[in-house]
Coordinates of N, CA, C and O in Angstrom, one line a residue:
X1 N 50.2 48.3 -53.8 CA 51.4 47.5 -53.5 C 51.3 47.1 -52.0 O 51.0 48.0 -51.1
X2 N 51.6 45.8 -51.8 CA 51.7 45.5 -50.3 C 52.9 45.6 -49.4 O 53.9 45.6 -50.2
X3 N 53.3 45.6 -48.2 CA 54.6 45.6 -47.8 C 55.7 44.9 -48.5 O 56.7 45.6 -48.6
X4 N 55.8 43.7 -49.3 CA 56.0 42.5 -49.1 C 57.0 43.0 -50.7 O 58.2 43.0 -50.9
X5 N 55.8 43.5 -51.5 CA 56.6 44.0 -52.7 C 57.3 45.6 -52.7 O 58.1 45.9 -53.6
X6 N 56.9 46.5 -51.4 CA 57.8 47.7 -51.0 C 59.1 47.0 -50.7 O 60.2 47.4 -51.1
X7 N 58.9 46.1 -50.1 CA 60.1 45.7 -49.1 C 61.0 44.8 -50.5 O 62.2 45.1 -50.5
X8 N 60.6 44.2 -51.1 CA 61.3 44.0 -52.2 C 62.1 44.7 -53.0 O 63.4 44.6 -53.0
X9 N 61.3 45.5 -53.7 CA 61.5 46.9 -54.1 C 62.8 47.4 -53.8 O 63.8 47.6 -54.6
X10 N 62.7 47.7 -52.4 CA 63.6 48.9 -52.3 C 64.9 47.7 -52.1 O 66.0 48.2 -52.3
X11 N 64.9 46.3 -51.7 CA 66.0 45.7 -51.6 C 66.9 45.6 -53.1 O 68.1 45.5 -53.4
X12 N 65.8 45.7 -54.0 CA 66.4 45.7 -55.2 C 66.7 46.8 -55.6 O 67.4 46.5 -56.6
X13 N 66.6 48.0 -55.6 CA 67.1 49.3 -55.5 C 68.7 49.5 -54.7 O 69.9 49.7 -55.1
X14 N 68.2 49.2 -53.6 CA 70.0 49.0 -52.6 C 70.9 48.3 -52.7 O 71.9 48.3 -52.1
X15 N 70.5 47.2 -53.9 CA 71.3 46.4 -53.7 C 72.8 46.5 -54.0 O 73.0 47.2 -55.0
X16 N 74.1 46.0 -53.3 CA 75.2 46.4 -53.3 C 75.3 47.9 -53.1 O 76.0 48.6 -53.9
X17 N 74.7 48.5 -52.3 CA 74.8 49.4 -51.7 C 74.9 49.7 -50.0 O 73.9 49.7 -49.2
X18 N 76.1 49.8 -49.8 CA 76.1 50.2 -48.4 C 75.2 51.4 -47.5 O 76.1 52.2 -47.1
X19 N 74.4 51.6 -47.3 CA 73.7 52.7 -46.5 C 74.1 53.5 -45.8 O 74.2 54.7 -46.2
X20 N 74.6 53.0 -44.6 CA 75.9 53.6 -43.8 C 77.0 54.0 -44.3 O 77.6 55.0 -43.9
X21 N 77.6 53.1 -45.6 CA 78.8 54.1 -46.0 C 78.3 55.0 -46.9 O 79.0 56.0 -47.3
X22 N 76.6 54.8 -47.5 CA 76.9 56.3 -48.3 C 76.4 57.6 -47.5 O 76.4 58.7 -48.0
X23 N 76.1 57.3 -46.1 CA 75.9 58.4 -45.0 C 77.4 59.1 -44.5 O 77.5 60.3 -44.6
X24 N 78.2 58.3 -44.1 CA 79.1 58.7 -43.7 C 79.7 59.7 -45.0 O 80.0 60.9 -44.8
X25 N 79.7 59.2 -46.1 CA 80.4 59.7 -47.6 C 79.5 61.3 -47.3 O 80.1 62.4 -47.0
X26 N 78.6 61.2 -47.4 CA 77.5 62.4 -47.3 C 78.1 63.3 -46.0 O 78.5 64.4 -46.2
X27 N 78.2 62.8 -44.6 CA 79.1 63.7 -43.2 C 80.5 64.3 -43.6 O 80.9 65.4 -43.3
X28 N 81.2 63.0 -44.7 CA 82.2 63.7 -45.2 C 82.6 65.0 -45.4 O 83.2 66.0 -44.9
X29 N 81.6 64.2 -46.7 CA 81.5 65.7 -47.7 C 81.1 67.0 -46.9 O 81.8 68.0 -47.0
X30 N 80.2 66.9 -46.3 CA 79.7 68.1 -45.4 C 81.0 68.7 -44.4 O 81.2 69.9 -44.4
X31 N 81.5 68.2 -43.9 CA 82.9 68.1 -42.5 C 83.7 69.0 -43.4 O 83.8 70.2 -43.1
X32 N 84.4 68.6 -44.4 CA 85.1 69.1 -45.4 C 85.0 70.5 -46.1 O 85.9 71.4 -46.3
X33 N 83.6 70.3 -46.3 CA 83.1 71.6 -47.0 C 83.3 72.6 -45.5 O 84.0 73.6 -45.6
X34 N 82.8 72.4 -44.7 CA 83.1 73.4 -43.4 C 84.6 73.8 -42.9 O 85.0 74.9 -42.7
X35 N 85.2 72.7 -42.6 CA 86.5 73.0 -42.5 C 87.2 73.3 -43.4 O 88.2 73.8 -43.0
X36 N 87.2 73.1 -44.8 CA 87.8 74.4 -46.0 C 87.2 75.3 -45.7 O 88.0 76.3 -45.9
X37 N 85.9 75.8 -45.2 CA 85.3 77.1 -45.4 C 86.0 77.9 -44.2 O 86.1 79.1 -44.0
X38 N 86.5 76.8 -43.1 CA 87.0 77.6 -41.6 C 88.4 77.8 -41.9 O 88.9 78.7 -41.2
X39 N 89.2 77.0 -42.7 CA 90.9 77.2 -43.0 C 90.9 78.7 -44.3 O 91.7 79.6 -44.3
X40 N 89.6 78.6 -45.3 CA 90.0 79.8 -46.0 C 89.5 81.6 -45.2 O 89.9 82.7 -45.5
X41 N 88.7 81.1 -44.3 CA 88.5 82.1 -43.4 C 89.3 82.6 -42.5 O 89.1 83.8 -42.1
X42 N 90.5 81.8 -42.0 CA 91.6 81.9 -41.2 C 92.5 82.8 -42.0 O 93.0 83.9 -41.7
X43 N 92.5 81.9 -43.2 CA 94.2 82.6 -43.7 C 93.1 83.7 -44.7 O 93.7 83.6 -45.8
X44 N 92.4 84.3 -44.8 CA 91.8 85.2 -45.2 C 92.2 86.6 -44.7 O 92.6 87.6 -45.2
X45 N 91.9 86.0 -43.1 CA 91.6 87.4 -42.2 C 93.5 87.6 -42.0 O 94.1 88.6 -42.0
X46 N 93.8 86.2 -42.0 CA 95.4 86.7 -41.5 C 96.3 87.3 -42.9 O 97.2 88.2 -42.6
X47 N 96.3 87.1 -43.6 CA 96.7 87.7 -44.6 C 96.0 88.9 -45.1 O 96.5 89.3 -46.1
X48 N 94.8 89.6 -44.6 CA 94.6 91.0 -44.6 C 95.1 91.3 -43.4 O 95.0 92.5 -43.4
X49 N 95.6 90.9 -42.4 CA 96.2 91.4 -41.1 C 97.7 91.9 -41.0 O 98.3 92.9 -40.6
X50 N 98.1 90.7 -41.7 CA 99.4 90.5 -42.1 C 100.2 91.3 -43.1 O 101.3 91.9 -43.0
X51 N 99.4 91.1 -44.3 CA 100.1 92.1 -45.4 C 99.4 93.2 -46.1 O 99.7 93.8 -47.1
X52 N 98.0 93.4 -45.0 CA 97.4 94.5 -45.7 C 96.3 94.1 -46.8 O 95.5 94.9 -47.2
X53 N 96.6 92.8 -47.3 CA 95.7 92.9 -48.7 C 94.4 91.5 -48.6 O 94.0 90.9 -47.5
X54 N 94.0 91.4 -49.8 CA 92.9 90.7 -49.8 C 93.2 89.5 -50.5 O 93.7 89.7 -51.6
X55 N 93.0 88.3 -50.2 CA 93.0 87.7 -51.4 C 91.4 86.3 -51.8 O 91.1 85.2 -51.3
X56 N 91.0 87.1 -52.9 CA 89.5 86.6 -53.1 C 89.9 85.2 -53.9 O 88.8 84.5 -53.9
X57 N 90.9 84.5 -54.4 CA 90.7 83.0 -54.4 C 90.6 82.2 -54.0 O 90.4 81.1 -54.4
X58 N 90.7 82.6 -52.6 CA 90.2 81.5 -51.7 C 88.8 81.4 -51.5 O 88.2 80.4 -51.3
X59 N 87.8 83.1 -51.7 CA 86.9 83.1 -51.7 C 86.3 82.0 -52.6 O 85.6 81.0 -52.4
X60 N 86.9 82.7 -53.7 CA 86.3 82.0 -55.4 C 86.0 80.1 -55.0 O 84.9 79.5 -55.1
X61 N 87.2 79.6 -54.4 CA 87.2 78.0 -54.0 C 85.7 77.8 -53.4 O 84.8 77.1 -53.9
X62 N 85.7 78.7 -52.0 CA 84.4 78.7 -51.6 C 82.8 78.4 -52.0 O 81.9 77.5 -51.8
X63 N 83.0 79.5 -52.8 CA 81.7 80.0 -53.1 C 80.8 78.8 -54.5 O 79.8 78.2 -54.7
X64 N 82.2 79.0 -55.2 CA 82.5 77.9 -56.2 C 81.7 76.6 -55.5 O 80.8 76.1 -56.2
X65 N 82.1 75.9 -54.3 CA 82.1 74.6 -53.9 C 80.2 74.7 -53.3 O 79.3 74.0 -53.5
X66 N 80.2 75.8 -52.6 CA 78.6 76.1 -52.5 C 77.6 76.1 -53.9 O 76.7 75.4 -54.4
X67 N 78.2 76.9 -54.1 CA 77.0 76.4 -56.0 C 76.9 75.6 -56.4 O 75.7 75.4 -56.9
X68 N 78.2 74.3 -56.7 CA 78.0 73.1 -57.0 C 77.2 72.3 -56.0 O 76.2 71.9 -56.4
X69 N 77.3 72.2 -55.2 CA 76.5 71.2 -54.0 C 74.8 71.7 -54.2 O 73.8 71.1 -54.6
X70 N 75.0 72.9 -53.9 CA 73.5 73.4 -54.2 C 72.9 73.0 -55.5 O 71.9 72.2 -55.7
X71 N 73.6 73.6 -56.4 CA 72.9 73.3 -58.2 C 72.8 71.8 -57.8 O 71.7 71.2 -57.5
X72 N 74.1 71.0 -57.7 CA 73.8 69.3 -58.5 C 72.7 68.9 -57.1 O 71.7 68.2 -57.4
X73 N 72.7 69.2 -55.5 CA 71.4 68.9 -54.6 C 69.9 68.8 -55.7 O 69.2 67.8 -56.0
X74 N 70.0 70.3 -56.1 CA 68.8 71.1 -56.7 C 68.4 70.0 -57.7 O 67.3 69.6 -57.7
X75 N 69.4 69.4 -58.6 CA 68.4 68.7 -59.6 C 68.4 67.0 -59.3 O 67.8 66.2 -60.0
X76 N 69.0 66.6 -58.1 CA 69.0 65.5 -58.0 C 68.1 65.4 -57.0 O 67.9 64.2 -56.8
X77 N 67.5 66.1 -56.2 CA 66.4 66.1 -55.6 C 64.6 66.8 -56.0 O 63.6 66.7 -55.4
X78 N 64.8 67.8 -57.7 CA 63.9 68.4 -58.6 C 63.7 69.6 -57.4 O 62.5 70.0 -57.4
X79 N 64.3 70.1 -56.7 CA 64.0 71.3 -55.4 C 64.6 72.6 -56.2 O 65.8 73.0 -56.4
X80 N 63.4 73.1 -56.6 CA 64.2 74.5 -57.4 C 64.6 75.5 -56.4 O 65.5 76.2 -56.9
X81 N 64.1 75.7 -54.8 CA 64.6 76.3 -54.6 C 66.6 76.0 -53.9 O 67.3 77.0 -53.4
X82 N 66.8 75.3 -53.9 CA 68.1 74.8 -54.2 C 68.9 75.1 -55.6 O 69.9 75.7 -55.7
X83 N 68.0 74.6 -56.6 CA 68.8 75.3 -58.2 C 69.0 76.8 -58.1 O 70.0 77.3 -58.3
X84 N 67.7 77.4 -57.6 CA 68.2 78.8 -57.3 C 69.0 79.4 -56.9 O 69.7 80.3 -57.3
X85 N 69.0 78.6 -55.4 CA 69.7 79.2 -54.6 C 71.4 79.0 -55.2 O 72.3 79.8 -55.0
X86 N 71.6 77.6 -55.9 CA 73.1 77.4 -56.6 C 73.6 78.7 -57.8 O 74.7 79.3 -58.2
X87 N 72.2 78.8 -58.2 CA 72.6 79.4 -59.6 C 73.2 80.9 -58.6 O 74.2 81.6 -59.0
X88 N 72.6 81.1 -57.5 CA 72.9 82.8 -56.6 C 74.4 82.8 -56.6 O 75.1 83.7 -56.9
X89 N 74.5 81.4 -56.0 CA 76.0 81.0 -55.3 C 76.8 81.0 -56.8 O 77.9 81.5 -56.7
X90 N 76.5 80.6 -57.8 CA 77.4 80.5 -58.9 C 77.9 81.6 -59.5 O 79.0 81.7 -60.0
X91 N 76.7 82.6 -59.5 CA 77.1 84.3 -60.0 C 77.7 84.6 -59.1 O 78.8 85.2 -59.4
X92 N 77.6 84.4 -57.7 CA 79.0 85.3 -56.5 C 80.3 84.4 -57.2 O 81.5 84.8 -56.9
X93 N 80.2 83.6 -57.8 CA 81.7 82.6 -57.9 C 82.3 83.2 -58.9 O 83.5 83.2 -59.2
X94 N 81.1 83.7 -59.6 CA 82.0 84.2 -61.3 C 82.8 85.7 -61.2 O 83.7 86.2 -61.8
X95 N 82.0 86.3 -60.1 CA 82.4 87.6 -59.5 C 83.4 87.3 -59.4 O 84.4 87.7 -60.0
X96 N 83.3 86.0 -58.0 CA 85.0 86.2 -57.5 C 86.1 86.1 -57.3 O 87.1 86.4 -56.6
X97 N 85.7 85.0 -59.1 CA 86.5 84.6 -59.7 C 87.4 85.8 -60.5 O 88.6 85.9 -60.3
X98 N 86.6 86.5 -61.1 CA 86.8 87.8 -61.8 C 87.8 88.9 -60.9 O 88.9 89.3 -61.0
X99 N 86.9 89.1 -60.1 CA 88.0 90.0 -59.0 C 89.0 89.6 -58.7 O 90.0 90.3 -58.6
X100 N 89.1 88.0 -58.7 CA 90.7 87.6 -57.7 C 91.8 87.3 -59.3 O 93.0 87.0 -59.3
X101 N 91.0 87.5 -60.3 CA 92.2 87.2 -61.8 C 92.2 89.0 -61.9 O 93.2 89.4 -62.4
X102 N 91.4 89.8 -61.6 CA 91.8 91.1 -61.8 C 93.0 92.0 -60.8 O 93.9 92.9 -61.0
X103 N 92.6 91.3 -59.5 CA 93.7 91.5 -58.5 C 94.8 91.0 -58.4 O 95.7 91.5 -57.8
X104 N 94.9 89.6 -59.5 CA 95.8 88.7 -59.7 C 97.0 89.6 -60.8 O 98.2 89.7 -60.6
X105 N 96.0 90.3 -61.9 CA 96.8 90.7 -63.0 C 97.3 92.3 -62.4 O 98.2 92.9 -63.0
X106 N 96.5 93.0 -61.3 CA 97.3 94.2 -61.1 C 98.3 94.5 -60.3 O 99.0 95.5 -60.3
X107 N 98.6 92.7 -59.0 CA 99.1 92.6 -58.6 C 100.9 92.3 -59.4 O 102.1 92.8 -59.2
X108 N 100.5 91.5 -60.2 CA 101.4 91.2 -61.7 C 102.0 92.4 -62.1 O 103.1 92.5 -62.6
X109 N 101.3 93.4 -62.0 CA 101.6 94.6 -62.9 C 100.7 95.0 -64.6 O 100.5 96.0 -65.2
X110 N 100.3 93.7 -64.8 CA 99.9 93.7 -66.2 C 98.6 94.5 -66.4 O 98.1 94.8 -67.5
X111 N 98.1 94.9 -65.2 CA 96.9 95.8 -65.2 C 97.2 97.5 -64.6 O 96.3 98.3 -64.5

């Protein structure tokens, strides 16, 4: 292939596609994921400060939101160590998912 049909190529590939906005969309997404991770860290530590207790659903949101990025990264780029690394992040999610509905129901009483 010569430039001529690369350069083709990839115009017909992009086409109606903005570059720049799917970068920014991608900073987004990243900005977001950090500052949820820095507001559930806040009210984490202050509400074990505050009332003594824990509360792991915010964790769960977390961990949750790491595994998906990782896993769907992992197969939309074929990088297993990314699938791996989601599938890690997805068993801490189911944990802490588990913990915060068990904390949920003894807080309830029903446990």
């Amino acid at each position: 292939m010569n430039k001529e049909e690369i350069l083709a190529k990839a115009q017909k590939e992009n086409k109606n596609v903005d570059l720049i906005e799917v970068e920014i969309d991608k900073k987004a997404g990243d900005l977001a994921a950090f500052i949820s991770t820095m507001v559930c860290f806040i009210l984490y530590v202050a509400e074990n400060m505050i009332c003594h207790t824990r509360n792991y659903s915010l964790w769960s949101v977390i961990v949750t939101l790491i595994a998906v990025i990782n896993v769907y990264k992992g197969v939309k780029l074929k990088d297993k160590k990314k699938i791996i690394l989601g599938i890690c992040w997805a068993i801490i999610s189911v944990v802490s998912i588990a913990t915060a509905v068990i904390t949920l129901l003894k807080t309830a009483g029903v446990m």
